[in-house]
JSON list of C-alpha atoms in Angstrom, two decimals:
[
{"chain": "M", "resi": 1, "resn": "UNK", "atom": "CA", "xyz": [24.00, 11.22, 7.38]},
{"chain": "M", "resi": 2, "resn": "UNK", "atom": "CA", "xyz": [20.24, 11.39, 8.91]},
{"chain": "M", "resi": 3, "resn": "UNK", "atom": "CA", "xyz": [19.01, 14.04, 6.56]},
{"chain": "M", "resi": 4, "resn": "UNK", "atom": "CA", "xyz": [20.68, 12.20, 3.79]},
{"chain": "M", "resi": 5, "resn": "UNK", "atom": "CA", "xyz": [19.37, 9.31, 4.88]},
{"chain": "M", "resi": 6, "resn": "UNK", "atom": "CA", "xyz": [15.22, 10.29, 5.28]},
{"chain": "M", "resi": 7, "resn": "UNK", "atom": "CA", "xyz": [15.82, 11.95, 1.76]},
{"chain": "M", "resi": 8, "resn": "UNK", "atom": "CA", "xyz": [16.78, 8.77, -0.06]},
{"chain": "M", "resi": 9, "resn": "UNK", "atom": "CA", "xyz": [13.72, 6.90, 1.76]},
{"chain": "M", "resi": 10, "resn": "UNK", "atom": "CA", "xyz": [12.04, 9.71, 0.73]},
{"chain": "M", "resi": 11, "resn": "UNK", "atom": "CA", "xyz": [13.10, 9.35, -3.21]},
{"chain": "M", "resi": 12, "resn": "UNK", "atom": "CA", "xyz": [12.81, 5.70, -3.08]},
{"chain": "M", "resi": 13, "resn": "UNK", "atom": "CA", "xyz": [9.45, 5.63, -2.03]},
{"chain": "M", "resi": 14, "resn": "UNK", "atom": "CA", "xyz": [8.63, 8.36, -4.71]},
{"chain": "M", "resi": 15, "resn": "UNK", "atom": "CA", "xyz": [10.34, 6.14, -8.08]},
{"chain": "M", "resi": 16, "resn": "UNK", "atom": "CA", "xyz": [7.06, 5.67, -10.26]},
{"chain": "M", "resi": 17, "resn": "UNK", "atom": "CA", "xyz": [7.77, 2.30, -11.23]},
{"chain": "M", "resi": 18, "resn": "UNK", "atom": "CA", "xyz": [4.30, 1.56, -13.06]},
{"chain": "M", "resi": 19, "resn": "UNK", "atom": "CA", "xyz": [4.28, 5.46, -14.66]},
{"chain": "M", "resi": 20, "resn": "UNK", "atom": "CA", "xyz": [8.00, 4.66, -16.04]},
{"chain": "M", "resi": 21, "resn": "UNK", "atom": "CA", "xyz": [7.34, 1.01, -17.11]},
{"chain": "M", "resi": 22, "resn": "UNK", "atom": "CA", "xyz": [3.93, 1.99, -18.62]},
{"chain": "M", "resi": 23, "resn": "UNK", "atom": "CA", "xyz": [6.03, 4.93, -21.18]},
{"chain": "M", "resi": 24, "resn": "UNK", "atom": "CA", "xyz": [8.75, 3.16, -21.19]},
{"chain": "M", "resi": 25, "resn": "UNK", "atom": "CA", "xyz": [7.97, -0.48, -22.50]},
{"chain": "M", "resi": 26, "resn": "UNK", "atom": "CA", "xyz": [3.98, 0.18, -23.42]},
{"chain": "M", "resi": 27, "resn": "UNK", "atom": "CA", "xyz": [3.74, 3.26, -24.46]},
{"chain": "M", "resi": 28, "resn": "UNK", "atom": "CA", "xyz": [0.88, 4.27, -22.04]},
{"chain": "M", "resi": 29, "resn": "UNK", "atom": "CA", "xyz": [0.69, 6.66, -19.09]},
{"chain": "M", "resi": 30, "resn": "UNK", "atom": "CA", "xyz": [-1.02, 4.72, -16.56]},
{"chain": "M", "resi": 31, "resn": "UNK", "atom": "CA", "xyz": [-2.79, 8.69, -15.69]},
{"chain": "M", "resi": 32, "resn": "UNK", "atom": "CA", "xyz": [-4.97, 8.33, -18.57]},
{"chain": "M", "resi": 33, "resn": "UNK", "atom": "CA", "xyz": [-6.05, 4.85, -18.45]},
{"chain": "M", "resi": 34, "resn": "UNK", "atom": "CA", "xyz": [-8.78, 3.20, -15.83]},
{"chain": "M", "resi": 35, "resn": "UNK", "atom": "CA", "xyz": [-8.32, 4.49, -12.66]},
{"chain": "M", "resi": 36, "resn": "UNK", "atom": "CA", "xyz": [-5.61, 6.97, -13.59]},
{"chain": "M", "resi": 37, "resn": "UNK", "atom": "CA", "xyz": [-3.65, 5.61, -10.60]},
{"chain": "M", "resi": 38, "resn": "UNK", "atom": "CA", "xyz": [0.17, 4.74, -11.07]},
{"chain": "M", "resi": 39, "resn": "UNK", "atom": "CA", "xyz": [-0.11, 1.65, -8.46]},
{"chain": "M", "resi": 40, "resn": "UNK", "atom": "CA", "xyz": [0.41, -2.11, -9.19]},
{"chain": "M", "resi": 41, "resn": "UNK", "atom": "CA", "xyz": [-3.52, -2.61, -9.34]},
{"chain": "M", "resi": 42, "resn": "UNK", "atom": "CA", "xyz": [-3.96, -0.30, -12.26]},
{"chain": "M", "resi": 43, "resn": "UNK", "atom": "CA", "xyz": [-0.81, -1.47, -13.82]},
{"chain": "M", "resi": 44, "resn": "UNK", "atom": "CA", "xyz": [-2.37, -5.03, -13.86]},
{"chain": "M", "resi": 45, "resn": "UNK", "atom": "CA", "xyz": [-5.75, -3.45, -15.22]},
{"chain": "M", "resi": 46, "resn": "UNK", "atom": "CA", "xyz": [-3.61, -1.96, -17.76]},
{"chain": "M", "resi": 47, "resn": "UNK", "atom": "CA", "xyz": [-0.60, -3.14, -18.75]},
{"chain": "M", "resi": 48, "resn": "UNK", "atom": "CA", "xyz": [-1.11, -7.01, -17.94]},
{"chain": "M", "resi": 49, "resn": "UNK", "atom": "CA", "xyz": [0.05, -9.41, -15.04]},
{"chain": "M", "resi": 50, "resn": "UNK", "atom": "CA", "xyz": [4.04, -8.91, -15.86]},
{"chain": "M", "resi": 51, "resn": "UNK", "atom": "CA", "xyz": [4.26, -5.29, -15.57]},
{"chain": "M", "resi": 52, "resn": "UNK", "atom": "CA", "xyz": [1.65, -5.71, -12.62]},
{"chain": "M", "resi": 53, "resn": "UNK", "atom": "CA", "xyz": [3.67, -8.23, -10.66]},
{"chain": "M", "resi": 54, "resn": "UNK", "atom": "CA", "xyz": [7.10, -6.43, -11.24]},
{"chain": "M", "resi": 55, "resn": "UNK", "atom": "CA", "xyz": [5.34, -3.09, -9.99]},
{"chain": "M", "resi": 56, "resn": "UNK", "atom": "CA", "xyz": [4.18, -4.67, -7.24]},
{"chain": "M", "resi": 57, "resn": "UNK", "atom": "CA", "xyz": [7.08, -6.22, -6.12]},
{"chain": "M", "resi": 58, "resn": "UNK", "atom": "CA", "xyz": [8.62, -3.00, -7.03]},
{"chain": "M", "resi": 59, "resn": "UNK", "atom": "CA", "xyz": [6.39, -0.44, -4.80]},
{"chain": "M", "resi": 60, "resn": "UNK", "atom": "CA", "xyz": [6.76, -3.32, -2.05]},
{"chain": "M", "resi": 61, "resn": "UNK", "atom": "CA", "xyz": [10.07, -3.90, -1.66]},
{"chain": "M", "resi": 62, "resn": "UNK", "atom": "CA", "xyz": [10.74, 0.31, -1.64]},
{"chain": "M", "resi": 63, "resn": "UNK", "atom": "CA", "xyz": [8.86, 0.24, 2.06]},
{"chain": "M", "resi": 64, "resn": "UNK", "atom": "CA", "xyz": [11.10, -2.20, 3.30]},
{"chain": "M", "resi": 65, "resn": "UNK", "atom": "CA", "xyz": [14.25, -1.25, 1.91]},
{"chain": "M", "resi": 66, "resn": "UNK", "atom": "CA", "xyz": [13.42, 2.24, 3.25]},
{"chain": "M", "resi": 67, "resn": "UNK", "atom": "CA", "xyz": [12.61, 1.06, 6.89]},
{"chain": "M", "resi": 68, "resn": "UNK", "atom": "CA", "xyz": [15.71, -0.91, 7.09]},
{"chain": "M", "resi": 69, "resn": "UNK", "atom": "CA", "xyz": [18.22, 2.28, 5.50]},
{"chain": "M", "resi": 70, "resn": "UNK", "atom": "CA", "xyz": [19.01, 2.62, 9.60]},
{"chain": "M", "resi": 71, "resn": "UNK", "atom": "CA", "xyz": [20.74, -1.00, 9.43]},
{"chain": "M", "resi": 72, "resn": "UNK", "atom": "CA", "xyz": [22.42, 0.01, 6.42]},
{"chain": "M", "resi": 73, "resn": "UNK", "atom": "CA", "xyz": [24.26, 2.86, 7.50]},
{"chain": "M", "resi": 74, "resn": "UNK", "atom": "CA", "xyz": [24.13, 2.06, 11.05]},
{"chain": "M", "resi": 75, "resn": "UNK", "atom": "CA", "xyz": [22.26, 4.83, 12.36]},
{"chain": "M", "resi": 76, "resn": "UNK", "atom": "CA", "xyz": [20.81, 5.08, 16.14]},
{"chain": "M", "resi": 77, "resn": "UNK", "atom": "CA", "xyz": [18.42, 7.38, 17.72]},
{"chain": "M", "resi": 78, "resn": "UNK", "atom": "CA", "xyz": [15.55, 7.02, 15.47]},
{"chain": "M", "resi": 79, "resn": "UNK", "atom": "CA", "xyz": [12.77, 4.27, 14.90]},
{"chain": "M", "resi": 80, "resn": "UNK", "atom": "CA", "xyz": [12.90, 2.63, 11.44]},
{"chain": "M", "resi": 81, "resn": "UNK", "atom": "CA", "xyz": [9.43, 3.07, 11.05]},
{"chain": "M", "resi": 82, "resn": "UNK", "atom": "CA", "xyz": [9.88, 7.33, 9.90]},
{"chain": "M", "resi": 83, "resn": "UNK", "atom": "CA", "xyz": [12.05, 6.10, 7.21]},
{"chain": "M", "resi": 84, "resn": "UNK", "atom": "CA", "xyz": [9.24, 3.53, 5.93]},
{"chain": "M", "resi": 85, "resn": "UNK", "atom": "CA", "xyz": [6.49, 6.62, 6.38]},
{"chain": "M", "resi": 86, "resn": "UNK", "atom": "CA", "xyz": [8.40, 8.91, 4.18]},
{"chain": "M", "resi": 87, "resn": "UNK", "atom": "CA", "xyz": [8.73, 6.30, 1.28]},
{"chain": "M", "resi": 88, "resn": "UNK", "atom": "CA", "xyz": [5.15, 5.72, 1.61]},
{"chain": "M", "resi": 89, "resn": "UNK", "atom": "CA", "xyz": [4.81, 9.81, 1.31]},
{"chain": "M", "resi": 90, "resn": "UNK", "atom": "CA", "xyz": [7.07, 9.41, -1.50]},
{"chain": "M", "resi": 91, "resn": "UNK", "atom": "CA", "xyz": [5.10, 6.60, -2.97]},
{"chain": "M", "resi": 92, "resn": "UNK", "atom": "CA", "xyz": [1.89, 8.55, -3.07]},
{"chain": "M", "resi": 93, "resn": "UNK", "atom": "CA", "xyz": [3.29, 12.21, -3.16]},
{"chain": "M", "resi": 94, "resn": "UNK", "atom": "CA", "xyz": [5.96, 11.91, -6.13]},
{"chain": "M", "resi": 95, "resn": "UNK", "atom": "CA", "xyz": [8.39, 14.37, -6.98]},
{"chain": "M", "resi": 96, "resn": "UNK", "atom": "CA", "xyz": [9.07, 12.49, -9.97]},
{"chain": "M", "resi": 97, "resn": "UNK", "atom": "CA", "xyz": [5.87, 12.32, -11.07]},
{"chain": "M", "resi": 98, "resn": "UNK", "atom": "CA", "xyz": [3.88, 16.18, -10.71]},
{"chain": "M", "resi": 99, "resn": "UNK", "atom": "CA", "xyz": [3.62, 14.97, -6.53]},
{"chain": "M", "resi": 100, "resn": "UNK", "atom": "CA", "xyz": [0.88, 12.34, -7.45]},
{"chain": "M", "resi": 101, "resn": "UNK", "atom": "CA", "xyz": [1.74, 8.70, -7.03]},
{"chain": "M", "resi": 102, "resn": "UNK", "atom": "CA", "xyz": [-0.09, 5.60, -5.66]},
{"chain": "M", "resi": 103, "resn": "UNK", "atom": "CA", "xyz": [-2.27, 4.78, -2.93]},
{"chain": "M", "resi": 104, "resn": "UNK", "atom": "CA", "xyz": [0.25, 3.69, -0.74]},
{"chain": "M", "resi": 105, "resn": "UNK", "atom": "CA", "xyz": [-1.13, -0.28, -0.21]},
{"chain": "M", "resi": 106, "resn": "UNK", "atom": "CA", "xyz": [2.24, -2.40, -0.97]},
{"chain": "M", "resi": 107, "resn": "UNK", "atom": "CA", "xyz": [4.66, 0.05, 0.09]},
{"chain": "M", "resi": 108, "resn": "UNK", "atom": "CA", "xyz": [3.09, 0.48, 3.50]},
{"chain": "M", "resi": 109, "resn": "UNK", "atom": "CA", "xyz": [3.16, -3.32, 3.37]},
{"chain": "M", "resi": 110, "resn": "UNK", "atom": "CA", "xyz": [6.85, -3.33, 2.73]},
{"chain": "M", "resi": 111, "resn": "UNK", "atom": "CA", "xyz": [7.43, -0.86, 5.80]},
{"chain": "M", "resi": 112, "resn": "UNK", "atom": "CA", "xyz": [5.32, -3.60, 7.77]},
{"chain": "M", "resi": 113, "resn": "UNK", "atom": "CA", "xyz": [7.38, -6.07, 6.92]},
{"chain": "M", "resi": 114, "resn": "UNK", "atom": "CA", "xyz": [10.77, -4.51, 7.66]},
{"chain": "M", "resi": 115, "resn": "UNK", "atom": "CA", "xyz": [9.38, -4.40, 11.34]},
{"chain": "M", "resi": 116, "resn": "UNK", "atom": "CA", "xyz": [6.79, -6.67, 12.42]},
{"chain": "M", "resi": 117, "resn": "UNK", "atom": "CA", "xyz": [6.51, -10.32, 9.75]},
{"chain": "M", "resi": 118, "resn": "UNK", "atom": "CA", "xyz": [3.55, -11.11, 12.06]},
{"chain": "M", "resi": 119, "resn": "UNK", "atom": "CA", "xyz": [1.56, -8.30, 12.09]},
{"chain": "M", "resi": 120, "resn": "UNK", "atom": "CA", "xyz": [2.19, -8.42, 8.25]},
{"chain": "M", "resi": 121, "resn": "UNK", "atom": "CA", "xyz": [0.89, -11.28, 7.91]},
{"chain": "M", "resi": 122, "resn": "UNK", "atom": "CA", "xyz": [-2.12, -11.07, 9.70]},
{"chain": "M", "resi": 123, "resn": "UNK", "atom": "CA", "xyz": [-2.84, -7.92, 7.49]},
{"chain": "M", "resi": 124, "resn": "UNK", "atom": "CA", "xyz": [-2.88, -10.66, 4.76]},
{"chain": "M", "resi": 125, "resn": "UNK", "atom": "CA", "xyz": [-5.13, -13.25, 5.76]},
{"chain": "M", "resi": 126, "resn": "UNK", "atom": "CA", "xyz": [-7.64, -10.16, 6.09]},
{"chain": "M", "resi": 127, "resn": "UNK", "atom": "CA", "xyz": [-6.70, -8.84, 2.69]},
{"chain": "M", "resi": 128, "resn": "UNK", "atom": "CA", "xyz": [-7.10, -12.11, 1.05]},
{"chain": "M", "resi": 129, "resn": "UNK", "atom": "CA", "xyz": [-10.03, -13.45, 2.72]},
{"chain": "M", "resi": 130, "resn": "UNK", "atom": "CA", "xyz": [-11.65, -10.27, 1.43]},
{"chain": "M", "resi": 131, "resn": "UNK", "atom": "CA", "xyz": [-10.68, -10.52, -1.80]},
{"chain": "M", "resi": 132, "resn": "UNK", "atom": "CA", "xyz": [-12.11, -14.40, -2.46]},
{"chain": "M", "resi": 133, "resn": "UNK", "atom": "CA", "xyz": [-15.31, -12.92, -1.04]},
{"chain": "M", "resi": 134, "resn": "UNK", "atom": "CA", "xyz": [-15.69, -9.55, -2.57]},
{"chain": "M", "resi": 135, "resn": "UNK", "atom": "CA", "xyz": [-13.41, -10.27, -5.37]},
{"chain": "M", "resi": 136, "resn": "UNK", "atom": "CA", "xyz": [-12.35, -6.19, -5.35]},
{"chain": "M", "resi": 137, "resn": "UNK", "atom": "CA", "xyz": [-8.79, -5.25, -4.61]},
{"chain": "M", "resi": 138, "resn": "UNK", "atom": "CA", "xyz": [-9.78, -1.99, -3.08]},
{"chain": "M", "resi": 139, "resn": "UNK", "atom": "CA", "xyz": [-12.50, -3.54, -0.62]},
{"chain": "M", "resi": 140, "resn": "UNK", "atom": "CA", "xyz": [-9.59, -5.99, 0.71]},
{"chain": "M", "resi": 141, "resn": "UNK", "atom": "CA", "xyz": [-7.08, -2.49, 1.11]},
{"chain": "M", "resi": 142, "resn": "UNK", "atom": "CA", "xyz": [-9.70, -1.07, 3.53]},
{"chain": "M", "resi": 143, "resn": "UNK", "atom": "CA", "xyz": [-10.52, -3.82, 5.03]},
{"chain": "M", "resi": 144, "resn": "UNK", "atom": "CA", "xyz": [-6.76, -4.72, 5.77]},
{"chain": "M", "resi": 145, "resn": "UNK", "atom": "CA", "xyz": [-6.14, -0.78, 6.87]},
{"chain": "M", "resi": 146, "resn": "UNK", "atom": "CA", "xyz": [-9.22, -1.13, 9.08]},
{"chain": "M", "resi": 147, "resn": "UNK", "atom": "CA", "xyz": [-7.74, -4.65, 10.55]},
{"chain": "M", "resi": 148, "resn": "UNK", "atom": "CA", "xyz": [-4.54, -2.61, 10.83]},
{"chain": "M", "resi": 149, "resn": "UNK", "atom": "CA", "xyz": [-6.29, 0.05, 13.40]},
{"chain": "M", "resi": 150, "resn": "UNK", "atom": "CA", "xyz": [-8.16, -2.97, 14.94]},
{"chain": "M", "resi": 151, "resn": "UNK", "atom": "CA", "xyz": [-5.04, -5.02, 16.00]},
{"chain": "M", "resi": 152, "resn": "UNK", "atom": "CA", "xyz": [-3.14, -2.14, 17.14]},
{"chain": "M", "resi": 153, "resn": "UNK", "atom": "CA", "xyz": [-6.08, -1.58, 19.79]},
{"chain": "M", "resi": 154, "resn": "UNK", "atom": "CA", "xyz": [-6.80, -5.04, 20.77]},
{"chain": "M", "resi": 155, "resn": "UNK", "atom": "CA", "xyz": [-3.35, -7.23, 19.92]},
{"chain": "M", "resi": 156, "resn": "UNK", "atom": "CA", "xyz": [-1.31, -6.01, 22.72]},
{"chain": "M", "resi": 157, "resn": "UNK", "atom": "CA", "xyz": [-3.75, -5.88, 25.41]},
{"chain": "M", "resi": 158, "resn": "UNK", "atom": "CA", "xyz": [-3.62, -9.86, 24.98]},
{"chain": "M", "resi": 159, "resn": "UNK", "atom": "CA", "xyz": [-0.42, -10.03, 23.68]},
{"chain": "M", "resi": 160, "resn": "UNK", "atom": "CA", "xyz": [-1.01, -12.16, 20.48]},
{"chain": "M", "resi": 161, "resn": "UNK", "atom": "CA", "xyz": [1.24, -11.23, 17.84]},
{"chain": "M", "resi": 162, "resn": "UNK", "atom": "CA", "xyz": [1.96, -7.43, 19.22]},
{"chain": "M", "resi": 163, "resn": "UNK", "atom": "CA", "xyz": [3.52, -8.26, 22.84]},
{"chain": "M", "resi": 164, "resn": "UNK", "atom": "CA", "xyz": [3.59, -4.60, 24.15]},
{"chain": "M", "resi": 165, "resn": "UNK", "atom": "CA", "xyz": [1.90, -1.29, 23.15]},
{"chain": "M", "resi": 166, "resn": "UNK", "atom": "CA", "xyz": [4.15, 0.78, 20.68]},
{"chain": "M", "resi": 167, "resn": "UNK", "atom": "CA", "xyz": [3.72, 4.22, 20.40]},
{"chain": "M", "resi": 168, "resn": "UNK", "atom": "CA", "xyz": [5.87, 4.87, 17.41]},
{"chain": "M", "resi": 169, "resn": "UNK", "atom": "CA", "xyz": [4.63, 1.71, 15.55]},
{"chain": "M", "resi": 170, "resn": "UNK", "atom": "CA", "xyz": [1.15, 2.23, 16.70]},
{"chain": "M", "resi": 171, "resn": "UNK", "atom": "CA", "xyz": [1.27, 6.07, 15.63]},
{"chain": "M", "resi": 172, "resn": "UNK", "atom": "CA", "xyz": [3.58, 4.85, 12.38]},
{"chain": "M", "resi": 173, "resn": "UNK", "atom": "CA", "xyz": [0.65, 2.40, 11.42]},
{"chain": "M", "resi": 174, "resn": "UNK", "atom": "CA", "xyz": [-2.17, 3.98, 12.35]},
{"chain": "M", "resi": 175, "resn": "UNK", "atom": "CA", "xyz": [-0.88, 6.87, 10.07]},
{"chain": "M", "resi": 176, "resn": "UNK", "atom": "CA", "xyz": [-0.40, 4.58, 6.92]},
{"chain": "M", "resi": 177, "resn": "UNK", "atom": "CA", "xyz": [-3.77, 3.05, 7.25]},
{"chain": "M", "resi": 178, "resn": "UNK", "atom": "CA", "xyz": [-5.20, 6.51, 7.17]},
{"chain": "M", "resi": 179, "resn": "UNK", "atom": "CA", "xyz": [-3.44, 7.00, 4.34]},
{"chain": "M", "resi": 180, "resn": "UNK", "atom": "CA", "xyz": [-5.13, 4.24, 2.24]},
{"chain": "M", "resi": 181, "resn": "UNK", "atom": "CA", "xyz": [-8.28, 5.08, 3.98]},
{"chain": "M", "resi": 182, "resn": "UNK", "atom": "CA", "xyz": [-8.09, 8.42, 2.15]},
{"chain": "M", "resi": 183, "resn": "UNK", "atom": "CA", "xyz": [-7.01, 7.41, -0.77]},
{"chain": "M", "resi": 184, "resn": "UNK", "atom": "CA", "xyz": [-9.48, 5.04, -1.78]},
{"chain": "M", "resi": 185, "resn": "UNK", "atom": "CA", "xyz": [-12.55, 7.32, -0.83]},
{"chain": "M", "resi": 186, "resn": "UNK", "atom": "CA", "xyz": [-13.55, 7.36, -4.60]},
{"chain": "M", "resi": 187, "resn": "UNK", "atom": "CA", "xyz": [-13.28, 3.45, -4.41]},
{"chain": "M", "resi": 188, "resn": "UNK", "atom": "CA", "xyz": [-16.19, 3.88, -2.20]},
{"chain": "M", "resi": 189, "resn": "UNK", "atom": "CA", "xyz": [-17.70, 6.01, -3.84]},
{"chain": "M", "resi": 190, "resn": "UNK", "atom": "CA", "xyz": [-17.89, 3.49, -7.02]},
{"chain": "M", "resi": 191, "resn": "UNK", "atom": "CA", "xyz": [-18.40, 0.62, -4.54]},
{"chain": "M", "resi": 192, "resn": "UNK", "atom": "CA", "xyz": [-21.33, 2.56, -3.82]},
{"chain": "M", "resi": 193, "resn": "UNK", "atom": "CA", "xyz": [-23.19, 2.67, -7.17]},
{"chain": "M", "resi": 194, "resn": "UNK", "atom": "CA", "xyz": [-22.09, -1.16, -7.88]},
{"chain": "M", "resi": 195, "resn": "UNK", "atom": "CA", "xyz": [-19.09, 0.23, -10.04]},
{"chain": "M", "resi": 196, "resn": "UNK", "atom": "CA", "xyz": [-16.02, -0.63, -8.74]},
{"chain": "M", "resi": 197, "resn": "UNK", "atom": "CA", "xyz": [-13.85, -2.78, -10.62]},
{"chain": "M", "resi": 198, "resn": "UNK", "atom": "CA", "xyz": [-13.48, -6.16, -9.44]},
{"chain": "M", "resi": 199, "resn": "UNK", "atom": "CA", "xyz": [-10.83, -9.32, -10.15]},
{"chain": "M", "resi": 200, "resn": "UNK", "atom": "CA", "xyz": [-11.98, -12.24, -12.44]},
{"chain": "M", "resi": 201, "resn": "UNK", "atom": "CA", "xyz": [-12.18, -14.45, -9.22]},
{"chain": "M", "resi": 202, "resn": "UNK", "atom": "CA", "xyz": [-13.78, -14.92, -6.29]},
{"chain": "M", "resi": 203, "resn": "UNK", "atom": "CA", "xyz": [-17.69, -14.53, -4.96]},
{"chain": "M", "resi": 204, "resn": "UNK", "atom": "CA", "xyz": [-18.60, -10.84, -5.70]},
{"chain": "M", "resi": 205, "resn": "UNK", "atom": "CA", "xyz": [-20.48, -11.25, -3.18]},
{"chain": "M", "resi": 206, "resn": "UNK", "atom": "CA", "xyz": [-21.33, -7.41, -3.60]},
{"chain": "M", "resi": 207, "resn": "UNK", "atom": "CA", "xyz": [-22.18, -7.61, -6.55]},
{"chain": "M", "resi": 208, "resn": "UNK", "atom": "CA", "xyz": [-20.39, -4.94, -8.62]},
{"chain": "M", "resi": 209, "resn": "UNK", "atom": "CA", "xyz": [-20.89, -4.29, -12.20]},
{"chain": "M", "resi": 210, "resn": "UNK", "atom": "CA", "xyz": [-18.67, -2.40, -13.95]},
{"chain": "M", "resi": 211, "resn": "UNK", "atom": "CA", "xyz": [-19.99, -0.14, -16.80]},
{"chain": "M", "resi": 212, "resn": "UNK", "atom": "CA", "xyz": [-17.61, -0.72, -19.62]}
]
C-alpha cells in the first residue's frame, strides 16, 4: 500500500491539466504558445481566465490531495509532506506529458496547505503584495519561495506561526522553493532586459515592457 500509494501522488501531481484542456477544448498546446509552460499562468496568458482559474485550482488542489493520501488510506510511519513532494515532481516532471510539466508554484502551495494553513498563508500576503507592486506573477513566485526559506529560518526561533523547528517540513519546503527558484531562472533572465510579462494591474513598479 506505500509504494502504491507515493505512485498515485506521484501521477496526480503529473495530470497536465492546462496541456489537456488547451487540445482538448482550444485546440492549442500550451508548448507552443508564450512561455511554452503548461502551468495556470500561461494557461491564463493563453487560453483566457476560465481555463486559467480551473487549471489553477486544478494543479492546486493535486498538492493537497497528494499530502493528505496518508489520511486516506490510513497509513503511519511516514510524513505527509513526501507524498506532496512527489506530486510536485510529478507536476513539473510529467510522464504524461514527454517529463516536462509546470513550475511547480500552486501545487507546492497545495502541499502547504495540506500541512501548515498558516504558513500558507503568510506565503500569500508575500505573493500578493508583490504582485500589486511589481504587477509580474513570476516576481511574486520568487519572492514567496524566498519568504518560504526566510520563515523556515527565523519563524520558529520566535515561534510565530511555526512553533518548533521541523526537519522534514523544513527540508520538504526548503526543497519546493528550490524548485521554483530553478524553474523560473529564465523569468529572470527576461526580468532582466525589462521583458517579462506582467498582469494588467498593479504598479510595475519595474517597469517591464514586453516586446510583442
Amino acid at each position: 500500500m506505500m509504494i502504491f500509494s507515493l505512485i498515485l501522488a506521484y501521477l496526480l501531481g503529473a495530470i497536465p491539466a492546462g496541456l489537456w484542456i488547451g487540445k482538448i477544448f482550444f485546440k492549442k498546446d500550451l508548448h507552443e504558445h508564450g512561455s511554452g509552460n503548461t502551468g495556470s499562468t500561461n494557461t491564463f496568458r493563453i487560453l483566457g481566465t476560465k481555463a486559467g482559474i480551473i487549471v489553477f485550482i486544478f494543479d492546486f488542489l493535486k498538492g493537497t490531495v497528494a499530502t493528505l493520501i496518508p489520511t486516506f488510506f490510513g497509513i503511519h510511519g511516514i510524513s505527509p509532506l513526501f507524498f506532496g513532494l512527489l506530486a510536485v515532481l510529478g507536476h513539473t516532471v510529467s510522464v504524461f506529458d514527454k517529463f516536462h510539466g509546470g513550475k511547480a508554484v500552486a501545487t507546492s502551495a497545495g502541499v502547504i496547505l495540506g500541512y501548515s494553513p498558516l504558513f500558507l498563508l503568510y506565503l500569500a500576503v508575500v505573493f500578493l503584495l508583490i504582485l500589486y507592486l511589481y504587477s509580474m506573477i513570476s516576481l511574486s513566485s520568487i519572492s514567496a519561495a524566498i519568504a518560504a526559506l526566510v520563515g523556515l529560518i527565523l519563524f520558529p526561533a520566535f515561534h510565530f506561526i511555526l512553533h518548533e523547528y521541523d526537519f522534514i517540513f523544513s527540508i520538504i519546503v526548503a526543497t519546493l522553493a528550490i524548485i521554483i527558484l530553478v524553474r523560473h531562472r529564465s523569468n529572470v533572465n527576461r526580468m532582466k532586459r525589462h521583458e517579462e510579462s506582467t498582469v494588467p494591474f498593479g504598479l510595475n513598479w519595474s517597469k517591464q515592457y514586453k516586446k510583442a
